[in-house]
C-alpha atoms as an extended CHARMM CRD file, in Angstrom:
* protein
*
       158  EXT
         1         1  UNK       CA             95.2070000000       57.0540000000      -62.4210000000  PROA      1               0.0000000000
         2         2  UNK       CA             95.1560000000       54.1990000000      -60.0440000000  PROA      2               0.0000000000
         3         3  UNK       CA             93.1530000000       50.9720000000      -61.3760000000  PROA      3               0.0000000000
         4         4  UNK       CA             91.4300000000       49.4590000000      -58.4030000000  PROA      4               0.0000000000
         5         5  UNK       CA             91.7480000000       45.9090000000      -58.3940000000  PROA      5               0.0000000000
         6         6  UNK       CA             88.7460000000       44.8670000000      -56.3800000000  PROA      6               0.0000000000
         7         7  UNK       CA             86.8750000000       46.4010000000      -59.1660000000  PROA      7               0.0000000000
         8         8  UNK       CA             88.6470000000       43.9530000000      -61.4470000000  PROA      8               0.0000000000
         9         9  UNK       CA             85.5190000000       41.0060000000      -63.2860000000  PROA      9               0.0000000000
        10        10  UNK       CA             86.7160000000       37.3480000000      -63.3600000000  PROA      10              0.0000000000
        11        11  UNK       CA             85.3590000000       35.7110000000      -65.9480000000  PROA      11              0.0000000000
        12        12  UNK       CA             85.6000000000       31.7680000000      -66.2730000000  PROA      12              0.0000000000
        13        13  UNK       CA             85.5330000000       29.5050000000      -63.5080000000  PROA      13              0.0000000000
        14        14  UNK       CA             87.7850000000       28.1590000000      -60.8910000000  PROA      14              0.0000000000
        15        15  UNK       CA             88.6800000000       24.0080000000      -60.8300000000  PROA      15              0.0000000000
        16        16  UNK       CA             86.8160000000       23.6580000000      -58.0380000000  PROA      16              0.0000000000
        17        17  UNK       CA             83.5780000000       25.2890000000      -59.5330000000  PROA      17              0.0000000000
        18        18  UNK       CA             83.9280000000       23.0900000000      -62.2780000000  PROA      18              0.0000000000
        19        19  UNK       CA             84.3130000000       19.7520000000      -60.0540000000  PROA      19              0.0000000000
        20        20  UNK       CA             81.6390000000       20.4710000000      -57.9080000000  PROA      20              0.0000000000
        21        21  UNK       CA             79.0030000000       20.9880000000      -61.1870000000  PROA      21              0.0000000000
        22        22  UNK       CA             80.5480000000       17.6280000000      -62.9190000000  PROA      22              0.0000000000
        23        23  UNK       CA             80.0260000000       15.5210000000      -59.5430000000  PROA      23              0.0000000000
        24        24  UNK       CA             76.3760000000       16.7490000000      -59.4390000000  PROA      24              0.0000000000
        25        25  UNK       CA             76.2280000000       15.6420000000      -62.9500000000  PROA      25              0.0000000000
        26        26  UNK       CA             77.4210000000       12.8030000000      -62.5140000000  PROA      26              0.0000000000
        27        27  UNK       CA             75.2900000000       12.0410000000      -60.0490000000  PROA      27              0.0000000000
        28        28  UNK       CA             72.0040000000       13.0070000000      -61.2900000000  PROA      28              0.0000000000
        29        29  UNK       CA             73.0790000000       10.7570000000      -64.1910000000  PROA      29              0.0000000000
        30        30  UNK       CA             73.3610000000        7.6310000000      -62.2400000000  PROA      30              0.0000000000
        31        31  UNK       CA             70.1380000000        8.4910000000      -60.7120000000  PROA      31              0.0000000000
        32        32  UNK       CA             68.2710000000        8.7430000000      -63.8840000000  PROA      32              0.0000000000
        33        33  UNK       CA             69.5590000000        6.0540000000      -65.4730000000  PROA      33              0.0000000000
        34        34  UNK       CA             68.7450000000        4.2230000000      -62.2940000000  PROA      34              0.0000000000
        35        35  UNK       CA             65.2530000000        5.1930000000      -62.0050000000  PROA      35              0.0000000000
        36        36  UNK       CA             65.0000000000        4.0580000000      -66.1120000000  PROA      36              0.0000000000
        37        37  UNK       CA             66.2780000000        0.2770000000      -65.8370000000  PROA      37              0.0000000000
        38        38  UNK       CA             63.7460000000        0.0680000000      -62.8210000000  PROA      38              0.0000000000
        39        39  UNK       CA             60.7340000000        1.4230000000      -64.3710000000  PROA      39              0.0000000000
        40        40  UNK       CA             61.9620000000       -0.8660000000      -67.7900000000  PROA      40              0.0000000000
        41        41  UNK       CA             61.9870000000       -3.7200000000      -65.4480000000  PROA      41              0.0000000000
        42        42  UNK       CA             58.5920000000       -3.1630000000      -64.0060000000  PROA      42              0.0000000000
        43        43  UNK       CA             57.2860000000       -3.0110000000      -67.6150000000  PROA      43              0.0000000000
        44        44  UNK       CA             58.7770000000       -6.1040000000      -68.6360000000  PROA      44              0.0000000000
        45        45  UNK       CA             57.4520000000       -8.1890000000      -65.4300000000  PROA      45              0.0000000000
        46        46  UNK       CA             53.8060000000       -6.3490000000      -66.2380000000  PROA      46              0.0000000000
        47        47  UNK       CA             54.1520000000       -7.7890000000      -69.9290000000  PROA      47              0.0000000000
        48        48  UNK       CA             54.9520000000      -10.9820000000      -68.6860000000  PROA      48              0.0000000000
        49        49  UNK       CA             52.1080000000      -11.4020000000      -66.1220000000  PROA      49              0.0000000000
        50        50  UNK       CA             50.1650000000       -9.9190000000      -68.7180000000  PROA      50              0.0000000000
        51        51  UNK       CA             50.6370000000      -12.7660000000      -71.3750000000  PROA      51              0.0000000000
        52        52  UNK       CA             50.4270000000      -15.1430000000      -68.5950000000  PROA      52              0.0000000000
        53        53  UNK       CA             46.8030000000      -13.8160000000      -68.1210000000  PROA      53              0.0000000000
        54        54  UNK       CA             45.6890000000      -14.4730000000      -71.4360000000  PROA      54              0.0000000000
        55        55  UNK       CA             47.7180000000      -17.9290000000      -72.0840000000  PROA      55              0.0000000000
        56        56  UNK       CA             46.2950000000      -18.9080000000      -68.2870000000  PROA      56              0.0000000000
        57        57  UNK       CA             42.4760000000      -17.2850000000      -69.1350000000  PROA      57              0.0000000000
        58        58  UNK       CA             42.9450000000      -19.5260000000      -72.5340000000  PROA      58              0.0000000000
        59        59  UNK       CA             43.3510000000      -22.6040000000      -71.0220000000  PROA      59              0.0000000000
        60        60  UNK       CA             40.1310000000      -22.5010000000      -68.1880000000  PROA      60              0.0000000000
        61        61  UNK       CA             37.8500000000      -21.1840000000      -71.4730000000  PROA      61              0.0000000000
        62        62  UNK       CA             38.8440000000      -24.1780000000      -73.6350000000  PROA      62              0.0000000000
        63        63  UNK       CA             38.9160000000      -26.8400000000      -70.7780000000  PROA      63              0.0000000000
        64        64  UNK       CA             35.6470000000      -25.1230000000      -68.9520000000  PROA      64              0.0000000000
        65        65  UNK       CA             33.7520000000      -25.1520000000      -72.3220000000  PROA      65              0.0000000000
        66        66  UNK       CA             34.7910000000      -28.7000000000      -72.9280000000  PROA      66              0.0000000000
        67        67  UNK       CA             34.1340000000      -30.3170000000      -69.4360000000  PROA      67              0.0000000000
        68        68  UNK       CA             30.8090000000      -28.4720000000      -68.8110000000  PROA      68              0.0000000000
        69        69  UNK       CA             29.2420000000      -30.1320000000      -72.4260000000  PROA      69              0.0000000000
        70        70  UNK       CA             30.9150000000      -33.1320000000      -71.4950000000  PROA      70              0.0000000000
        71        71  UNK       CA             28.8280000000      -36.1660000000      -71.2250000000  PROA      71              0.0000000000
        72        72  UNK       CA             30.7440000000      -37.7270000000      -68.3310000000  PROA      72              0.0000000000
        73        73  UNK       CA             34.1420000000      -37.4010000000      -66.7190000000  PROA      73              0.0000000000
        74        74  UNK       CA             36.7210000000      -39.0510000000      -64.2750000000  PROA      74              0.0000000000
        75        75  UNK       CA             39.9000000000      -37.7730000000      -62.6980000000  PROA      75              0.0000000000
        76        76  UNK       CA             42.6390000000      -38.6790000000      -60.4200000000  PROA      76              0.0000000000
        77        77  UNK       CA             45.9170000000      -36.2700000000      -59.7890000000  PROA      77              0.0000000000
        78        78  UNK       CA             47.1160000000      -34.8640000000      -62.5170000000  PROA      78              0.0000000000
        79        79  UNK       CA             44.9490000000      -36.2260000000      -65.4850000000  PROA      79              0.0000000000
        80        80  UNK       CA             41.3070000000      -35.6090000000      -66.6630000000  PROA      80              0.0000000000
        81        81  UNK       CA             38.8620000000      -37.4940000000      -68.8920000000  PROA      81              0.0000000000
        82        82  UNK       CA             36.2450000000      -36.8850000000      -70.6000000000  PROA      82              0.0000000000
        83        83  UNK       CA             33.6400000000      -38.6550000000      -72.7370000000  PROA      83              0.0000000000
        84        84  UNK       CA             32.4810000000      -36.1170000000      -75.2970000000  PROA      84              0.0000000000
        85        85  UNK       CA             29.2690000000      -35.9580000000      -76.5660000000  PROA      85              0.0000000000
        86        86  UNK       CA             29.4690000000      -37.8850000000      -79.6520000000  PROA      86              0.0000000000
        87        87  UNK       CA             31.4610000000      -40.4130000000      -77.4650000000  PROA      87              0.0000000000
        88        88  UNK       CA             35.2350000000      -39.0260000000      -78.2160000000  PROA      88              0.0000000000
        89        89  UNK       CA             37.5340000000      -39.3350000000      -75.3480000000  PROA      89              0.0000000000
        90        90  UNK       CA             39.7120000000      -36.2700000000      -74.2850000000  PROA      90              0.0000000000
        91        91  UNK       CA             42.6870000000      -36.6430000000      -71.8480000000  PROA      91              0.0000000000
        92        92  UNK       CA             44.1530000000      -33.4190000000      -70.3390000000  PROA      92              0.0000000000
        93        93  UNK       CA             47.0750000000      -33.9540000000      -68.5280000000  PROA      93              0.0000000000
        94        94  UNK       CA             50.1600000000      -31.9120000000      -66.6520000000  PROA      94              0.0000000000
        95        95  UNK       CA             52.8270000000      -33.0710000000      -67.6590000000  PROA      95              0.0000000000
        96        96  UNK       CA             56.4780000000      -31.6350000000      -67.8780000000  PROA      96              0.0000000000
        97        97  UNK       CA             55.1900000000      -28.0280000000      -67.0650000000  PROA      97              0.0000000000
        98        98  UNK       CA             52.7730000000      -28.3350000000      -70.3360000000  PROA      98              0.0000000000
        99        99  UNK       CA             49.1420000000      -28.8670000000      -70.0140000000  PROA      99              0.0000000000
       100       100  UNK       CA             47.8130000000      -30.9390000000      -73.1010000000  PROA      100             0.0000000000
       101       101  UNK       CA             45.0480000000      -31.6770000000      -74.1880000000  PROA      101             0.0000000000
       102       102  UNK       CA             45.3550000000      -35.5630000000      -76.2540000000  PROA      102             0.0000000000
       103       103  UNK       CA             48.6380000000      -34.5940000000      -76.4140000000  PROA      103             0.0000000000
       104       104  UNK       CA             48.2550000000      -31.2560000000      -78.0870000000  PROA      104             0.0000000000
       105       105  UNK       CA             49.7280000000      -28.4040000000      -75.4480000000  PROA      105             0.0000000000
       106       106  UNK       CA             47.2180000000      -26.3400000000      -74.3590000000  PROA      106             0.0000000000
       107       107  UNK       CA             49.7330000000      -24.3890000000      -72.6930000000  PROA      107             0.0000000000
       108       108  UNK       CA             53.4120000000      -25.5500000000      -73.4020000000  PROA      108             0.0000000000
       109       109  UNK       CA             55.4700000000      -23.4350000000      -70.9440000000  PROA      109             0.0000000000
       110       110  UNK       CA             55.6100000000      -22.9550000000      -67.3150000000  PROA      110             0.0000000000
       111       111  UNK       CA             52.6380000000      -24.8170000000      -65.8280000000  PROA      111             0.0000000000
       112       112  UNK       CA             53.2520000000      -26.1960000000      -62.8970000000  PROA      112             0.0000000000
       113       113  UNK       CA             51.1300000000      -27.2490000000      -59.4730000000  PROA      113             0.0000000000
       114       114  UNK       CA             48.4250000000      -28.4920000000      -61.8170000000  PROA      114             0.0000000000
       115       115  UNK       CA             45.7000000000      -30.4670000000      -60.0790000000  PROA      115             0.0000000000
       116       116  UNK       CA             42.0700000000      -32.0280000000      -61.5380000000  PROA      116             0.0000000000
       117       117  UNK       CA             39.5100000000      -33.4740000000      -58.6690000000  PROA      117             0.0000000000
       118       118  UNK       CA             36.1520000000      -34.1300000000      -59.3860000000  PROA      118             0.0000000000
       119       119  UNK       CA             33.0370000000      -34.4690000000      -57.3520000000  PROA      119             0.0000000000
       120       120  UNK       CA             30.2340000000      -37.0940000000      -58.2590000000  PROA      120             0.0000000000
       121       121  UNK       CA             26.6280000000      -35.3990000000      -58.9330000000  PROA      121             0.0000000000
       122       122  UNK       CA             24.2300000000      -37.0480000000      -56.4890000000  PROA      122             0.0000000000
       123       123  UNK       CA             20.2640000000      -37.2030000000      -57.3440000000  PROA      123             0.0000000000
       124       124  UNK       CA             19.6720000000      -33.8100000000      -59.3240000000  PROA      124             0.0000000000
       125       125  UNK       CA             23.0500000000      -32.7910000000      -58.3650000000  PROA      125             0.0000000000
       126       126  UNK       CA             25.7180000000      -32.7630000000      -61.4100000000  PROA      126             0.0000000000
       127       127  UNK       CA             28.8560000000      -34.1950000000      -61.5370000000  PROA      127             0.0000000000
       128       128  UNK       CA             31.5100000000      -31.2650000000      -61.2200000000  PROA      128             0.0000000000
       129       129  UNK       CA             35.2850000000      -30.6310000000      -61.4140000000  PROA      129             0.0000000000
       130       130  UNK       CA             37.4580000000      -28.3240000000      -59.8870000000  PROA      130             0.0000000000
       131       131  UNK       CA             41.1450000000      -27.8070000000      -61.6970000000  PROA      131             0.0000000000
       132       132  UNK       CA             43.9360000000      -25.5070000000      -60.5360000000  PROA      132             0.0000000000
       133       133  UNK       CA             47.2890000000      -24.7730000000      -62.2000000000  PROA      133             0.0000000000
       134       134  UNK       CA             50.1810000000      -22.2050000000      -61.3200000000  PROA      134             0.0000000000
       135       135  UNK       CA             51.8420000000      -20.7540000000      -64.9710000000  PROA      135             0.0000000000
       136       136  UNK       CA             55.2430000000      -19.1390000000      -64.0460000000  PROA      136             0.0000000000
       137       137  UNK       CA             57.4480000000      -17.3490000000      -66.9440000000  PROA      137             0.0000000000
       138       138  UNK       CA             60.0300000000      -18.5420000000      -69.0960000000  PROA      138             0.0000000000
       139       139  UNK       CA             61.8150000000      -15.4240000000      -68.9550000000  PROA      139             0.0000000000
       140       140  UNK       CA             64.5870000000      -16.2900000000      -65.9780000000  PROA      140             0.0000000000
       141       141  UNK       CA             65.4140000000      -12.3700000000      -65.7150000000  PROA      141             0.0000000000
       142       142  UNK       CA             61.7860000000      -11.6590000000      -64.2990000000  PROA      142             0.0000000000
       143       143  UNK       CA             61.4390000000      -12.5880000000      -60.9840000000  PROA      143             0.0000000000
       144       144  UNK       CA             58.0370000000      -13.6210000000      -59.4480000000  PROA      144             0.0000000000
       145       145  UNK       CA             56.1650000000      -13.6120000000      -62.9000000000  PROA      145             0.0000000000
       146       146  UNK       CA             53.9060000000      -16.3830000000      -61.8320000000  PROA      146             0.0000000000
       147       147  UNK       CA             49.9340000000      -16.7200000000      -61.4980000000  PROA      147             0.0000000000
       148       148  UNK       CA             47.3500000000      -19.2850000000      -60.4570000000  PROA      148             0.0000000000
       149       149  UNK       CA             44.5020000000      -20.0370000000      -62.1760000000  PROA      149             0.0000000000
       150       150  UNK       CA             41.5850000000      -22.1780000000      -60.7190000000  PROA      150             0.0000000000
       151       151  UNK       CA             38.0840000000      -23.0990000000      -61.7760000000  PROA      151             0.0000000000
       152       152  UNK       CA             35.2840000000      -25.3900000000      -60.6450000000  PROA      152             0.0000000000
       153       153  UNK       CA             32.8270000000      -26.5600000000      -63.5330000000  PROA      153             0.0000000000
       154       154  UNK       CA             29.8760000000      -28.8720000000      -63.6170000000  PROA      154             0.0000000000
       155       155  UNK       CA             28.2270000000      -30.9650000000      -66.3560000000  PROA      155             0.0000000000
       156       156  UNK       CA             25.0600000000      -29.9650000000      -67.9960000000  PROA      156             0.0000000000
       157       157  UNK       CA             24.4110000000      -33.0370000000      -69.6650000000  PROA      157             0.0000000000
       158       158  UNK       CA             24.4840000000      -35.6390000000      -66.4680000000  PROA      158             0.0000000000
Protein backbone atom coordinates (compact mmCIF):
# COMPACT_ATOMS: atom_id res chain seq x y z
CA UNK A 1 0.00 0.00 0.00
CA UNK A 2 1.01 3.39 -1.14
CA UNK A 3 0.50 6.28 1.61
CA UNK A 4 -0.58 9.37 -0.25
CA UNK A 5 1.13 12.26 0.95
CA UNK A 6 -1.28 15.00 0.04
CA UNK A 7 -3.51 13.24 2.39
CA UNK A 8 -0.84 13.77 5.02
CA UNK A 9 -2.48 16.62 8.34
CA UNK A 10 0.07 19.26 9.50
CA UNK A 11 -0.44 20.08 12.71
CA UNK A 12 1.35 23.20 14.37
CA UNK A 13 2.10 26.25 12.66
CA UNK A 14 4.62 27.65 10.33
CA UNK A 15 7.09 30.86 11.59
CA UNK A 16 5.43 32.94 9.51
CA UNK A 17 1.86 32.10 10.90
CA UNK A 18 3.14 32.73 14.13
CA UNK A 19 4.75 36.31 13.22
CA UNK A 20 1.94 37.51 11.50
CA UNK A 21 -0.58 36.68 14.81
CA UNK A 22 2.23 38.28 17.31
CA UNK A 23 2.48 41.60 15.07
CA UNK A 24 -1.36 41.89 15.22
CA UNK A 25 -0.94 41.46 18.85
CA UNK A 26 1.26 43.62 19.25
CA UNK A 27 -0.47 46.00 17.66
CA UNK A 28 -3.82 45.84 19.06
CA UNK A 29 -1.85 46.20 22.32
CA UNK A 30 -0.42 49.53 21.61
CA UNK A 31 -3.76 50.55 20.50
CA UNK A 32 -5.47 49.72 23.66
CA UNK A 33 -3.17 50.90 25.84
CA UNK A 34 -3.29 54.01 23.74
CA UNK A 35 -6.89 54.54 23.78
CA UNK A 36 -6.54 53.93 27.99
CA UNK A 37 -3.88 56.79 28.85
CA UNK A 38 -6.21 59.07 26.64
CA UNK A 39 -9.46 58.36 28.13
CA UNK A 40 -7.32 58.49 31.85
CA UNK A 41 -6.24 61.83 30.73
CA UNK A 42 -9.62 63.14 29.84
CA UNK A 43 -10.76 62.02 33.33
CA UNK A 44 -8.13 63.69 35.10
CA UNK A 45 -8.62 67.21 33.16
CA UNK A 46 -12.67 66.62 33.92
CA UNK A 47 -11.67 66.22 37.75
CA UNK A 48 -9.70 69.14 37.60
CA UNK A 49 -12.23 71.53 35.94
CA UNK A 50 -14.51 69.92 38.14
CA UNK A 51 -12.87 71.09 41.51
CA UNK A 52 -12.20 74.29 39.85
CA UNK A 53 -16.07 74.63 39.62
CA UNK A 54 -16.73 74.25 43.10
CA UNK A 55 -13.47 76.19 44.55
CA UNK A 56 -14.51 79.05 41.69
CA UNK A 57 -18.63 78.68 42.60
CA UNK A 58 -17.20 79.04 46.42
CA UNK A 59 -15.65 82.11 46.07
CA UNK A 60 -18.74 84.29 44.04
CA UNK A 61 -21.25 82.66 47.00
CA UNK A 62 -19.08 83.97 49.86
CA UNK A 63 -18.05 87.34 48.19
CA UNK A 64 -21.79 87.78 46.51
CA UNK A 65 -23.41 87.11 49.96
CA UNK A 66 -21.02 89.50 51.59
CA UNK A 67 -21.10 92.51 49.10
CA UNK A 68 -24.90 92.37 48.48
CA UNK A 69 -25.56 92.87 52.68
CA UNK A 70 -22.86 95.19 52.59
CA UNK A 71 -23.58 98.60 53.82
CA UNK A 72 -21.30 100.41 51.37
CA UNK A 73 -18.36 99.58 49.15
CA UNK A 74 -15.42 101.05 47.02
CA UNK A 75 -13.06 99.49 44.52
CA UNK A 76 -10.26 100.21 42.25
CA UNK A 77 -8.23 97.27 40.20
CA UNK A 78 -7.60 94.56 41.97
CA UNK A 79 -8.95 95.28 45.58
CA UNK A 80 -12.50 95.57 47.11
CA UNK A 81 -13.93 97.13 50.28
CA UNK A 82 -16.51 96.85 52.12
CA UNK A 83 -18.13 98.40 55.19
CA UNK A 84 -20.12 95.63 56.84
CA UNK A 85 -23.09 96.12 58.55
CA UNK A 86 -22.04 96.43 62.02
CA UNK A 87 -19.28 98.75 60.55
CA UNK A 88 -16.35 95.94 60.04
CA UNK A 89 -14.21 96.55 57.10
CA UNK A 90 -13.46 93.62 54.62
CA UNK A 91 -10.66 93.87 51.97
CA UNK A 92 -10.65 91.24 49.16
CA UNK A 93 -7.81 91.39 47.15
CA UNK A 94 -5.85 89.33 44.13
CA UNK A 95 -2.91 88.97 44.97
CA UNK A 96 -0.13 86.38 43.97
CA UNK A 97 -2.77 84.11 42.18
CA UNK A 98 -4.76 83.91 45.73
CA UNK A 99 -7.89 85.77 46.30
CA UNK A 100 -8.19 86.74 50.12
CA UNK A 101 -10.39 87.90 51.89
CA UNK A 102 -8.50 90.25 55.12
CA UNK A 103 -5.87 88.21 54.30
CA UNK A 104 -7.50 84.85 54.71
CA UNK A 105 -7.36 82.98 51.00
CA UNK A 106 -10.52 82.56 49.73
CA UNK A 107 -9.04 80.70 47.04
CA UNK A 108 -5.18 80.10 47.42
CA UNK A 109 -4.21 78.57 44.03
CA UNK A 110 -4.39 79.58 40.51
CA UNK A 111 -6.42 82.80 40.37
CA UNK A 112 -5.40 84.93 38.07
CA UNK A 113 -7.04 87.94 35.71
CA UNK A 114 -8.95 89.00 38.80
CA UNK A 115 -10.72 92.33 38.43
CA UNK A 116 -13.39 94.34 41.00
CA UNK A 117 -15.25 97.62 39.37
CA UNK A 118 -18.05 99.06 40.89
CA UNK A 119 -20.84 101.26 39.73
CA UNK A 120 -22.34 104.10 42.02
CA UNK A 121 -26.29 103.67 42.71
CA UNK A 122 -27.92 106.89 41.51
CA UNK A 123 -31.47 108.07 43.09
CA UNK A 124 -33.29 104.62 43.79
CA UNK A 125 -30.63 102.95 41.92
CA UNK A 126 -28.10 100.77 44.20
CA UNK A 127 -24.65 100.82 44.24
CA UNK A 128 -23.39 97.54 42.41
CA UNK A 129 -20.17 95.60 41.65
CA UNK A 130 -19.14 93.50 39.03
CA UNK A 131 -15.91 91.03 39.81
CA UNK A 132 -14.30 88.57 37.40
CA UNK A 133 -11.46 86.10 38.04
CA UNK A 134 -9.86 83.27 35.77
CA UNK A 135 -8.79 79.99 38.28
CA UNK A 136 -6.34 77.80 36.22
CA UNK A 137 -4.94 74.34 37.82
CA UNK A 138 -2.03 73.58 39.74
CA UNK A 139 -1.64 70.37 38.16
CA UNK A 140 1.16 71.33 35.23
CA UNK A 141 0.35 67.83 33.43
CA UNK A 142 -3.31 69.07 32.56
CA UNK A 143 -3.36 71.32 29.92
CA UNK A 144 -6.12 74.00 29.52
CA UNK A 145 -7.73 73.27 33.02
CA UNK A 146 -8.74 76.83 33.46
CA UNK A 147 -12.26 78.65 34.02
CA UNK A 148 -13.64 82.15 34.46
CA UNK A 149 -15.90 83.09 36.84
CA UNK A 150 -17.77 86.51 36.82
CA UNK A 151 -20.58 88.10 38.77
CA UNK A 152 -22.28 91.48 39.08
CA UNK A 153 -23.97 92.17 42.60
CA UNK A 154 -25.76 95.13 44.05
CA UNK A 155 -26.35 96.37 47.61
CA UNK A 156 -29.60 95.98 49.35
CA UNK A 157 -28.93 98.13 52.09
CA UNK A 158 -27.93 101.59 50.09
Amino acid sequence: MKKDKSLKLQFGFTLIELLVIISLVGIIMMATVGLLLSILRGSRKSDALNTLKQNGNHVLEVMSSRIRNAKSMTCGGTTLTIINQDGRQTIYSCANGAISSNSANLVSTGASNCLFSCTVGGRGVPPNTSFQFTLTSSDTTIEGASSIFKATVSLRNY
